[in-house]
Coordinates of C-alpha atoms and ligand atoms in Angstrom, one line a residue:
X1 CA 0.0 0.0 0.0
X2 CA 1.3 3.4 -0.8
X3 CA 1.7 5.5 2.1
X4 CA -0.3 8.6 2.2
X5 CA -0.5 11.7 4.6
X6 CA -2.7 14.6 5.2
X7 CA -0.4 17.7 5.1
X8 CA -0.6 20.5 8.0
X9 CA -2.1 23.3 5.6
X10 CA -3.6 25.1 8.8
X11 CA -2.3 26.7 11.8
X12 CA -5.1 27.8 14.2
X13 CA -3.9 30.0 17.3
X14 CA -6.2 30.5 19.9
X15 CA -7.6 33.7 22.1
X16 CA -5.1 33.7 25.4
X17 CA -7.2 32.1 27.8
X18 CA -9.1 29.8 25.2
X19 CA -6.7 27.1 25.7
X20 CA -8.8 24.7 28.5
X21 CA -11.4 22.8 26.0
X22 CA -8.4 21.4 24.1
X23 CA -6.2 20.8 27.0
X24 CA -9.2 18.6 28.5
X25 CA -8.8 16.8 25.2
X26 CA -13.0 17.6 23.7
X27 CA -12.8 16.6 20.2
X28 CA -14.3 19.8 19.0
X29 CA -12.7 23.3 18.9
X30 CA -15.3 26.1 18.5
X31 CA -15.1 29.4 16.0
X32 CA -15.2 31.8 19.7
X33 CA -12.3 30.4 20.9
X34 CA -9.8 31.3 18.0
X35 CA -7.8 34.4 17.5
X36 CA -6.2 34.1 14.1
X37 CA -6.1 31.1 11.3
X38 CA -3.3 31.1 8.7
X39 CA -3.9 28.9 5.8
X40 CA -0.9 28.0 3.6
X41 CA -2.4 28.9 -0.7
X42 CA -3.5 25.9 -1.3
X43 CA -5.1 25.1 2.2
X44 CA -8.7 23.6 1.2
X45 CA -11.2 23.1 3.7
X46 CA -10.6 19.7 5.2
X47 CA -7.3 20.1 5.4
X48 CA -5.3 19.2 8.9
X49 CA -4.2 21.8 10.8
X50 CA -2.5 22.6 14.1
X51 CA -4.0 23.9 17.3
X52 CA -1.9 26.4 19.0
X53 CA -1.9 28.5 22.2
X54 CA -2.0 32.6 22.3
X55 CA 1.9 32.1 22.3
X56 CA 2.6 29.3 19.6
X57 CA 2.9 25.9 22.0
X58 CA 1.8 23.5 20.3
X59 CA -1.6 21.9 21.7
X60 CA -3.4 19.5 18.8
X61 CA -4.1 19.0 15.3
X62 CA -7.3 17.9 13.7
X63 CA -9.1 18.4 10.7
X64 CA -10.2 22.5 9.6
X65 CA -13.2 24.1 8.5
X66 CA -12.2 27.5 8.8
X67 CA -16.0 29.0 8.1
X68 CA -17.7 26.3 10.3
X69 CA -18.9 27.0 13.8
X70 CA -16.7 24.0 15.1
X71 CA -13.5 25.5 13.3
X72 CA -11.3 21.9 14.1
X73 CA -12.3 18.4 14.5
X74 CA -9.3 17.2 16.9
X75 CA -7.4 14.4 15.9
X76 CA -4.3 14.2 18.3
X77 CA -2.7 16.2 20.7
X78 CA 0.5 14.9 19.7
X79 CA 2.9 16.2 17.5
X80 CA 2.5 13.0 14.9
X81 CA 1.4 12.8 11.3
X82 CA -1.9 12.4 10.4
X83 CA -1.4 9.2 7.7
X84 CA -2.1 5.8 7.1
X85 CA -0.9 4.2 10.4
X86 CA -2.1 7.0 12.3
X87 CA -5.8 5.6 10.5
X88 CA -5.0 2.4 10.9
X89 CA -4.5 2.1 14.5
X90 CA -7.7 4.2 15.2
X91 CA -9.7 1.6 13.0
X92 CA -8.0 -1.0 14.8
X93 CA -9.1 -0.3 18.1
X94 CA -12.4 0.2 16.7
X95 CA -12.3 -3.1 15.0
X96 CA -11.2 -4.6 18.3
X97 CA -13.9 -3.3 20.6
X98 CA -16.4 -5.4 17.6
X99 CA -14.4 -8.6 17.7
X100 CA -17.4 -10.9 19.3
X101 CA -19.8 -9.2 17.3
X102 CA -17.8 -9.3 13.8
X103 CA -17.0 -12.7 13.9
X104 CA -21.0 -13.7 15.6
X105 CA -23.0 -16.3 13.6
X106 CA -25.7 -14.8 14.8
X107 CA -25.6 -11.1 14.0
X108 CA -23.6 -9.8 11.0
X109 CA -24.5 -6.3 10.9
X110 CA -23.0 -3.7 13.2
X111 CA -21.8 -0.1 13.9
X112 CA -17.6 -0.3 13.3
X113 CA -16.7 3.2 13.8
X114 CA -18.8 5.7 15.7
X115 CA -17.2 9.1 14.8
X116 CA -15.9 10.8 17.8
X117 CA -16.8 8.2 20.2
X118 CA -13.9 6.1 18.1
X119 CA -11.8 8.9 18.2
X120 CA -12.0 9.5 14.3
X121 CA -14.7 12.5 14.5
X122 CA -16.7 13.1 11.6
X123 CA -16.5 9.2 10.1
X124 CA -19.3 6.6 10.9
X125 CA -19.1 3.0 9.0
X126 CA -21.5 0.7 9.5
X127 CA -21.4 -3.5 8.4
X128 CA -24.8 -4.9 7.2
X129 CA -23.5 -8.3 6.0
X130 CA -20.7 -8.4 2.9
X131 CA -21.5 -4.4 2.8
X132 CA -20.3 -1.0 4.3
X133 CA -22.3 1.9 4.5
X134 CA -20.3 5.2 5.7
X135 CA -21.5 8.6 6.7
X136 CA -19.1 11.3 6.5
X137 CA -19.9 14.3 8.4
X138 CA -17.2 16.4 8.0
X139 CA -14.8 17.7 5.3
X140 CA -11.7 16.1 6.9
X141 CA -13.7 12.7 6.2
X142 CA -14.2 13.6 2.9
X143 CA -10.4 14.3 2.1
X144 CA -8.8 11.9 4.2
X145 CA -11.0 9.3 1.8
X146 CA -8.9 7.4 0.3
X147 CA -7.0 6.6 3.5
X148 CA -9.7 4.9 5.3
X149 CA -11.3 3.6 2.5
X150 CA -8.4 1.5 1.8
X151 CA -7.3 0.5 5.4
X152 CA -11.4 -0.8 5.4
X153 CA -11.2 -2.9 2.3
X154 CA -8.1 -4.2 3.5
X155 CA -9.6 -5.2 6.8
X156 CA -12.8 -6.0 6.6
X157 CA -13.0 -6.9 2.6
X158 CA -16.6 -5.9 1.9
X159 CA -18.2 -6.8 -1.3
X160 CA -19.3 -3.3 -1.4
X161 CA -18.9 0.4 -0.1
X162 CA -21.7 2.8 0.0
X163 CA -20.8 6.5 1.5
X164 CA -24.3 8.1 2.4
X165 CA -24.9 11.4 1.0
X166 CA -27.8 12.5 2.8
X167 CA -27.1 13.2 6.6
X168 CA -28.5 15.9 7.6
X169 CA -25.9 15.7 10.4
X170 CA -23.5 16.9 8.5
X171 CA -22.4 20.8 8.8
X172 CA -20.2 20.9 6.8
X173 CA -20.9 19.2 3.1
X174 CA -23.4 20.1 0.9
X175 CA -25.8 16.9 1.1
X176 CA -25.2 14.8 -2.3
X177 CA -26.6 11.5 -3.6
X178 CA -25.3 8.5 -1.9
X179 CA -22.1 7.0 -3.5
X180 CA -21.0 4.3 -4.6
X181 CA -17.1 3.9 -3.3
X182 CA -16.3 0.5 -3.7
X183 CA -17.5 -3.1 -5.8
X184 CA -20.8 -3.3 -6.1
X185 CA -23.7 -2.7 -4.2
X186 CA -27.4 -4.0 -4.8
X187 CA -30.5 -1.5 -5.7
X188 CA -32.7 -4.0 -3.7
X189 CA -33.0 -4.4 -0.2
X190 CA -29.9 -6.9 1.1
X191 CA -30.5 -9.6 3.9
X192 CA -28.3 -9.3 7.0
X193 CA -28.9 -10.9 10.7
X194 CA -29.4 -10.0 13.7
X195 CA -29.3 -11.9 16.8
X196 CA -30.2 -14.9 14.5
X197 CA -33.0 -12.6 13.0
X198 CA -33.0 -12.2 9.3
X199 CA -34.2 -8.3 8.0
X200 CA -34.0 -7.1 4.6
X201 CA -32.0 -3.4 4.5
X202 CA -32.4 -0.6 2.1
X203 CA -28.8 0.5 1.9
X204 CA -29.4 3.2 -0.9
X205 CA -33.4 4.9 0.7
X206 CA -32.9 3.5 4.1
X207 CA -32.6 6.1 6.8
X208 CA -30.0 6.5 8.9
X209 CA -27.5 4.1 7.2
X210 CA -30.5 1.3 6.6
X211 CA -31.3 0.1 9.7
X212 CA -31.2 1.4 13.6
X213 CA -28.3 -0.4 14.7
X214 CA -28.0 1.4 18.0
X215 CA -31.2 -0.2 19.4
X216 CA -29.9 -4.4 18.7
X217 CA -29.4 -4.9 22.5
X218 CA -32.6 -3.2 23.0
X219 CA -34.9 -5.4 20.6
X220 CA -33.3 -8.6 22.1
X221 CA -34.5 -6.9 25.9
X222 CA -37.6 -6.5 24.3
X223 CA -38.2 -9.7 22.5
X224 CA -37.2 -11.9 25.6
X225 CA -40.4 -11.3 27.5
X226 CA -43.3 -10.7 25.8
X227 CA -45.0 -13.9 25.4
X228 CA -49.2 -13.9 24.8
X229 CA -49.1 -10.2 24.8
X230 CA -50.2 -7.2 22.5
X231 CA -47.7 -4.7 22.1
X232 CA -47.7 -1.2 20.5
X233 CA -44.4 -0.3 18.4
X234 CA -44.6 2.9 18.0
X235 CA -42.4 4.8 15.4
X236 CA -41.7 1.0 14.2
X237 CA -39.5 1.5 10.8
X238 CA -39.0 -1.6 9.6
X239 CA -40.2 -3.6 12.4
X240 CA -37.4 -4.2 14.1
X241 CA -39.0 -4.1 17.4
X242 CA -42.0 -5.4 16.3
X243 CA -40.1 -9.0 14.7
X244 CA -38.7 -9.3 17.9
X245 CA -41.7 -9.2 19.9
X246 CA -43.3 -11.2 17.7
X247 CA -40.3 -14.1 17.5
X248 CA -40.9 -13.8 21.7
X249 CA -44.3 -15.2 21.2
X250 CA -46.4 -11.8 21.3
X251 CA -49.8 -12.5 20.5
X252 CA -50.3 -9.3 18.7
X253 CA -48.4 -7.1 17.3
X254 CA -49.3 -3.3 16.4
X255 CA -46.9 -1.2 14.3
X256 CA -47.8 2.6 13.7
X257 CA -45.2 4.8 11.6
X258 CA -45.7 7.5 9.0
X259 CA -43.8 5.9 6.4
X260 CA -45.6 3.7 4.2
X261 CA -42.2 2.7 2.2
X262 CA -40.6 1.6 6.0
X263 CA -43.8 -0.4 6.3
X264 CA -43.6 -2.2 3.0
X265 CA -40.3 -3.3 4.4
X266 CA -41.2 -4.0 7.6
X267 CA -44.3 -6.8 6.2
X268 CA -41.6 -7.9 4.1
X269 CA -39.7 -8.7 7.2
X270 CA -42.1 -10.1 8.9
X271 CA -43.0 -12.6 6.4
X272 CA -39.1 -13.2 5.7
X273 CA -39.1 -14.5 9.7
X274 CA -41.9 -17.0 8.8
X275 CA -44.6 -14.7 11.2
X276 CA -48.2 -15.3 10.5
X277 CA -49.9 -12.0 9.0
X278 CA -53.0 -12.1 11.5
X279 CA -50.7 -11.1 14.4
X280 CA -49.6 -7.7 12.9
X281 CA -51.3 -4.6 12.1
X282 CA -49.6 -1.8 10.6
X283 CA -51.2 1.5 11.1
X284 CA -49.3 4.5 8.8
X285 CA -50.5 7.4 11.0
X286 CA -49.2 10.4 12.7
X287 CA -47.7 8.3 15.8
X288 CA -48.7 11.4 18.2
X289 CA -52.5 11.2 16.6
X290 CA -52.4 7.3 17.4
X291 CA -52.3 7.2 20.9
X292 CA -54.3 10.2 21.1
X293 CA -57.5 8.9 19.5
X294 CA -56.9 5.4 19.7
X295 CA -58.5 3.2 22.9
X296 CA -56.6 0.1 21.9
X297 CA -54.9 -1.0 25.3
X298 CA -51.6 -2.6 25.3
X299 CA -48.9 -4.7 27.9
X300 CA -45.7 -3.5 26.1
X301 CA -45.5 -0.2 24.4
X302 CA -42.1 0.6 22.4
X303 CA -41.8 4.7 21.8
X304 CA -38.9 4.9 19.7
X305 CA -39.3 8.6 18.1
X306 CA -37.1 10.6 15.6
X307 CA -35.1 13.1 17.4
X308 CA -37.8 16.2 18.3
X309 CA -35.4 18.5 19.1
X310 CA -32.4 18.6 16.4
X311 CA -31.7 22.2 18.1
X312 CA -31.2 23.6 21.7
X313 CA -33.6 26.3 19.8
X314 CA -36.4 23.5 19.5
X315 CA -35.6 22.1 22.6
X316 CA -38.8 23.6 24.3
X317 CA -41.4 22.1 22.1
X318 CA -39.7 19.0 21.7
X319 CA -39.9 18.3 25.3
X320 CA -43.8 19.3 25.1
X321 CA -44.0 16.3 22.3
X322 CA -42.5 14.1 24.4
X323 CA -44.6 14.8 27.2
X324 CA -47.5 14.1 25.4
X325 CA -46.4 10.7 23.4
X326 CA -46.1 9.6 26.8
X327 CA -49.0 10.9 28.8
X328 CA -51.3 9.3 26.0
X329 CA -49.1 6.3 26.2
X330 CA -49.6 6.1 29.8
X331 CA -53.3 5.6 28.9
X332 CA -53.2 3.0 26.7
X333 CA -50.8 0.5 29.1
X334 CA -52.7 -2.3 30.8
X335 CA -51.9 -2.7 34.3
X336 CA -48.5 -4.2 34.6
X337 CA -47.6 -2.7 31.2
X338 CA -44.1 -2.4 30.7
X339 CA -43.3 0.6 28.2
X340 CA -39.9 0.9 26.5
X341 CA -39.7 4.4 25.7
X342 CA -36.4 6.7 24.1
X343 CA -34.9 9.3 22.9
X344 CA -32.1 10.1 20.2
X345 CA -32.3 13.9 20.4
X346 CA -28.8 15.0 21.5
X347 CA -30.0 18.2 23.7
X348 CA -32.5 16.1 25.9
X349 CA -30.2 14.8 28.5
X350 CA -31.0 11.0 30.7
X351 CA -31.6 13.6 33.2
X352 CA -34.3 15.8 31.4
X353 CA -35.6 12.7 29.8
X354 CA -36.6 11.3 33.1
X355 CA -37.9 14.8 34.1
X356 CA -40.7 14.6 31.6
X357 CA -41.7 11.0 31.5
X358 CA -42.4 11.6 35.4
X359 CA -43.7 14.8 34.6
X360 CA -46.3 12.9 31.9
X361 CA -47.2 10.3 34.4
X362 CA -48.5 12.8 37.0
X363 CA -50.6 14.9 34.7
X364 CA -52.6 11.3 34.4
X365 CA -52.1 10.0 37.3
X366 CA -49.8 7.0 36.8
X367 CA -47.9 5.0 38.6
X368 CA -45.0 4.0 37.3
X369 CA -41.6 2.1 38.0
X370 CA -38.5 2.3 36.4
X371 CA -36.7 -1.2 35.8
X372 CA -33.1 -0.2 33.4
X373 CA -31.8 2.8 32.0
X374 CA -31.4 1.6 28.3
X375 CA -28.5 2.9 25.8
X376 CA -27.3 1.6 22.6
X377 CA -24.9 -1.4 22.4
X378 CA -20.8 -2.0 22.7
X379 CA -20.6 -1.0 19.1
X380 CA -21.8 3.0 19.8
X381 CA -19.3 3.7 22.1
X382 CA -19.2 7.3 23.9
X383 CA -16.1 8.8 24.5
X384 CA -15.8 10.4 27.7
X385 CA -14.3 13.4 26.5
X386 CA -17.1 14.1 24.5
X387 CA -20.7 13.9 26.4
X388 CA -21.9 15.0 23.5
X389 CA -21.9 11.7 21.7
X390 CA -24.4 9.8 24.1
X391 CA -27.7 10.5 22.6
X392 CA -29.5 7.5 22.6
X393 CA -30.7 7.1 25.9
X394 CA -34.1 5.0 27.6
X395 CA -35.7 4.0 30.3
X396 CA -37.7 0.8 30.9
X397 CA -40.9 1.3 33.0
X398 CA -43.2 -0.5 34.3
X399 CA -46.8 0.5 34.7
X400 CA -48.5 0.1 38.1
X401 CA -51.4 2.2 37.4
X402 CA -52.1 3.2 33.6
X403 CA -53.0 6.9 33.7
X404 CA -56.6 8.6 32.7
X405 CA -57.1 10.1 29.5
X406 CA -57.2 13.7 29.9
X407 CA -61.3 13.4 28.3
X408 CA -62.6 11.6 30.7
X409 CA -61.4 13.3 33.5
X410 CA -63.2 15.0 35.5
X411 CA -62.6 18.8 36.3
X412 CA -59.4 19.2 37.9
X413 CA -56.6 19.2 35.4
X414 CA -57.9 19.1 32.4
X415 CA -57.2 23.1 31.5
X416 CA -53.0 21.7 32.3
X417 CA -54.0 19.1 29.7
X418 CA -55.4 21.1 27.3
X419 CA -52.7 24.0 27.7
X420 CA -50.1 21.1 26.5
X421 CA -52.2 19.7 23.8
X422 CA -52.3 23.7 22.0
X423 CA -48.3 23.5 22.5
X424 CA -48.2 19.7 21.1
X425 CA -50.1 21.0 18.3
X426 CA -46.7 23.0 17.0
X427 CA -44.7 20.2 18.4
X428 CA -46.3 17.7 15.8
X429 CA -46.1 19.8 12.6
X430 CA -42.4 20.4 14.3
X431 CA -42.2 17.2 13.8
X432 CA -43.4 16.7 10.3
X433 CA -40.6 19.1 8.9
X434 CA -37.9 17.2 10.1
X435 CA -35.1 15.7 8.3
X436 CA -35.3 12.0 7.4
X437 CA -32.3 10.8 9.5
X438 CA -31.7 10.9 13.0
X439 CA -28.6 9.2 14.4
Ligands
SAH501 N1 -37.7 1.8 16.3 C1 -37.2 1.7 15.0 C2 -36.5 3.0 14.6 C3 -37.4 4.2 14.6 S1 -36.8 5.5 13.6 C4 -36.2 0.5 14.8 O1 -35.9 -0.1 15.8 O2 -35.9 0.2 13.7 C5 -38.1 6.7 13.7 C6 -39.3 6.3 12.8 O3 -40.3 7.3 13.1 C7 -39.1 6.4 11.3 O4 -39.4 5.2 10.7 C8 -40.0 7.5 10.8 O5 -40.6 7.2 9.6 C9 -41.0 7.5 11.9 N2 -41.7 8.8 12.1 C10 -41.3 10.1 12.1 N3 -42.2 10.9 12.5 C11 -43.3 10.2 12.8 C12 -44.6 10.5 13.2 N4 -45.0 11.8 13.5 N5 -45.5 9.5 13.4 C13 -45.2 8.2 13.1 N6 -43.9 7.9 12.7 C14 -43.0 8.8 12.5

């Protein structure tokens, strides 16, 4: 392999006193904090550059995007080249951490880099089977291509590459049509496994990079104890939860999405897992609507939404949509339900997740207990320099006393009730405006 290296083209020197983020080692270096950039001619955004103090010591290097709000992704806070082997041994330890899971008969389809929580910020490569599927988020990703494109083939020898063009998580990039990088990879839906589960996967449409890796450990929780029951899967997809529960011996199964194309994929699942049609119903309905006219009742409810608040800005009627998805939800659990409900929105902290879900269950009066905290699996590692990277957080409840829907209560609390259900209103069409992808 020819050896290939990104060139310092930057030099980023920082406002005296700005120095503490980078010396505590966060990943991202922020616009407010710099003094001065110089750019060698042919500099290009995604170059590397180096992090200096107010005096010149040296600090880090990372990846630049000079007009970007986060100015450096941060790489190293050595003084070492940013090449191959400095790309190699990142993916390694990335690989490593996946060792049981890459080389499981059971599942073949898992996250192998998680961006910043892997230490290689802006780059997220996911396995479904013989294929890759890679987000890059930033413009160092983009320019150090090459490099890890060819350290992955070598490793991993995929059939096929796909980089995804669409994420909207990306700041930095114009979105673009997905691409293909490598072999060949199939218009149809491909078959991968998980936990001995088989799913079809829409690498090219599919959101996210096809399928909600993040939530594997989370299905299997799920599908390990709902035997006889009727459960509600709401936000569904492609029915991961729902094939799960179903597999577990649920007797019914009710999926409610606003996608008809996820739904296509998620009967074809089911039928690909041998489940008899009669036990599922797919509802393609405003999720929020659902639970709010339906008087169904359920003893598992999954609440799996997109992320409502993409923005600290939006923060304030996201948590109002959440509040309501559960206080309805509340009111369609049995006795004894168990509900497993989460949230991907980066801005709503475990703590401020738990604040509403409690605050939902005393507007109705339920009783509730919590069993786990949930999270995503070993593959989406956080790094604990950077908080910022857990978003996927849960909780696991159990329902002692279901709640009272807010219309057939009497008097006292219903003008609360109907206060939130005005501000869910601009929650929900919040909600309908938001990009595709979430994680
Ligand atoms: N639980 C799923 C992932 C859910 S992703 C899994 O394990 O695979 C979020 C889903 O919410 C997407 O399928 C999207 O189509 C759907 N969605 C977004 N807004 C919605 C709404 N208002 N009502 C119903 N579904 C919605």
């Amino acid at each position: 392999m020819t050896s290939q290296t990104l060139d310092v083209r930057f030099r980023i020197r920082l406002r005296p006193g700005r120095e503490r983020s980078v010396e505590l080692r966060h990943p991202w270096l922020f616009s407010g904090a710099v003094e001065e950039i110089e750019a060698l001619p042919d500099a290009v955004p995604g170059d590397v550059g180096d992090i200096v103090s107010s005096d010149g010591r040296f600090l880090a290097r990372g990846t630049v995007h000079p007009s970007s709000q986060i100015v450096s992704r941060l790489l190293t806070w050595r003084d070492e080249p940013i090449d191959e082997a400095f790309f190699a041994a990142r993916i390694d330890q990335a690989i490593e951490l996946r060792k049981g899971l890459l080389t499981s008969h059971r599942t073949n389809a898992c996250r192998i880099v998680n961006s910043e929580g892997d230490e290689l910020p802006g780059l997220v490569v996911d396995r479904y089977h013989q294929h890759l599927s890679v987000q890059t988020l930033t413009a160092g990703m983009v320019r150090a291509r090459d490099i890890w494109l060819g350290l992955l083939l070598e490793r991993l020898s995929p059939l096929g590459v796909i980089e995804r063009g669409d994420n909207s998580a990306r700041e930095e990039i114009d979105a673009e049509p997905g691409q293909v990088l490598h072999g060949l990879v199939p218009s149809e839906p491909i078959l991968i496994q998980e936990n001995g589960l088989p799913f079809r996967v829409d690498l090219f449409g599919g959101q996210k990079t096809g399928f909600y890796l993040d939530q594997r450990d989370n299905r299997a929780l799920v599908g390990s104890d709902c035997a006889h029951l009727d459960l509600l899967n709401l936000f569904g997809f492609t029915g991961g939860f729902s094939i799960y529960a179903a597999d577990g011996g649920a007797e019914r199964v009710v999926q409610v999405d606003s996608s008809g194309p996820a739904h296509e994929l998620a009967r074809q699942n089911w039928e690909l897992n041998g489940l008899p049609e009669s036990r599922l119903t797919l509802v393609e309905q405003d999720a929020f609507r659902f639970v709010r006219e339906s008087d169904d009742l359920f003893d598992r409810l999954i609440l799996d939404p997109p992320p409502l608040a993409r923005s600290r800005q939006s923060l304030d009627s996201a948590l109002r949509a959440y509040k309501d998805l559960h206080l309805w939800s509340f009111c369609r659990a049995r006795p004894n339900a168990e509900i497993f409900t989460f949230s991907c929105s980066q801005h709503v902290t475990p703590d401020l997740f738990q604040k509403v879900v409690f605050g939902a269950a005393h507007d109705v009066g339920a009783r509730l207990q919590w069993i786990h905290r949930l999270g995503p699996g070993r593959d989406h590692p956080v790094h604990l320099n950077h908080p910022q990277g857990e978003y996927l957080k849960g909780l696991h409840l159990r329902v002692l006393e279901p709640g009272t829907p807010p219309s057939r209560k009497g008097g006292t609390g219903h003008d609360e009730l109907s206060g939130q259900l005005d501000d869910f209103g601009t929650a929900e069409r919040d909600a309908g405006k938001r990009p595709r992808s979430r994680r």
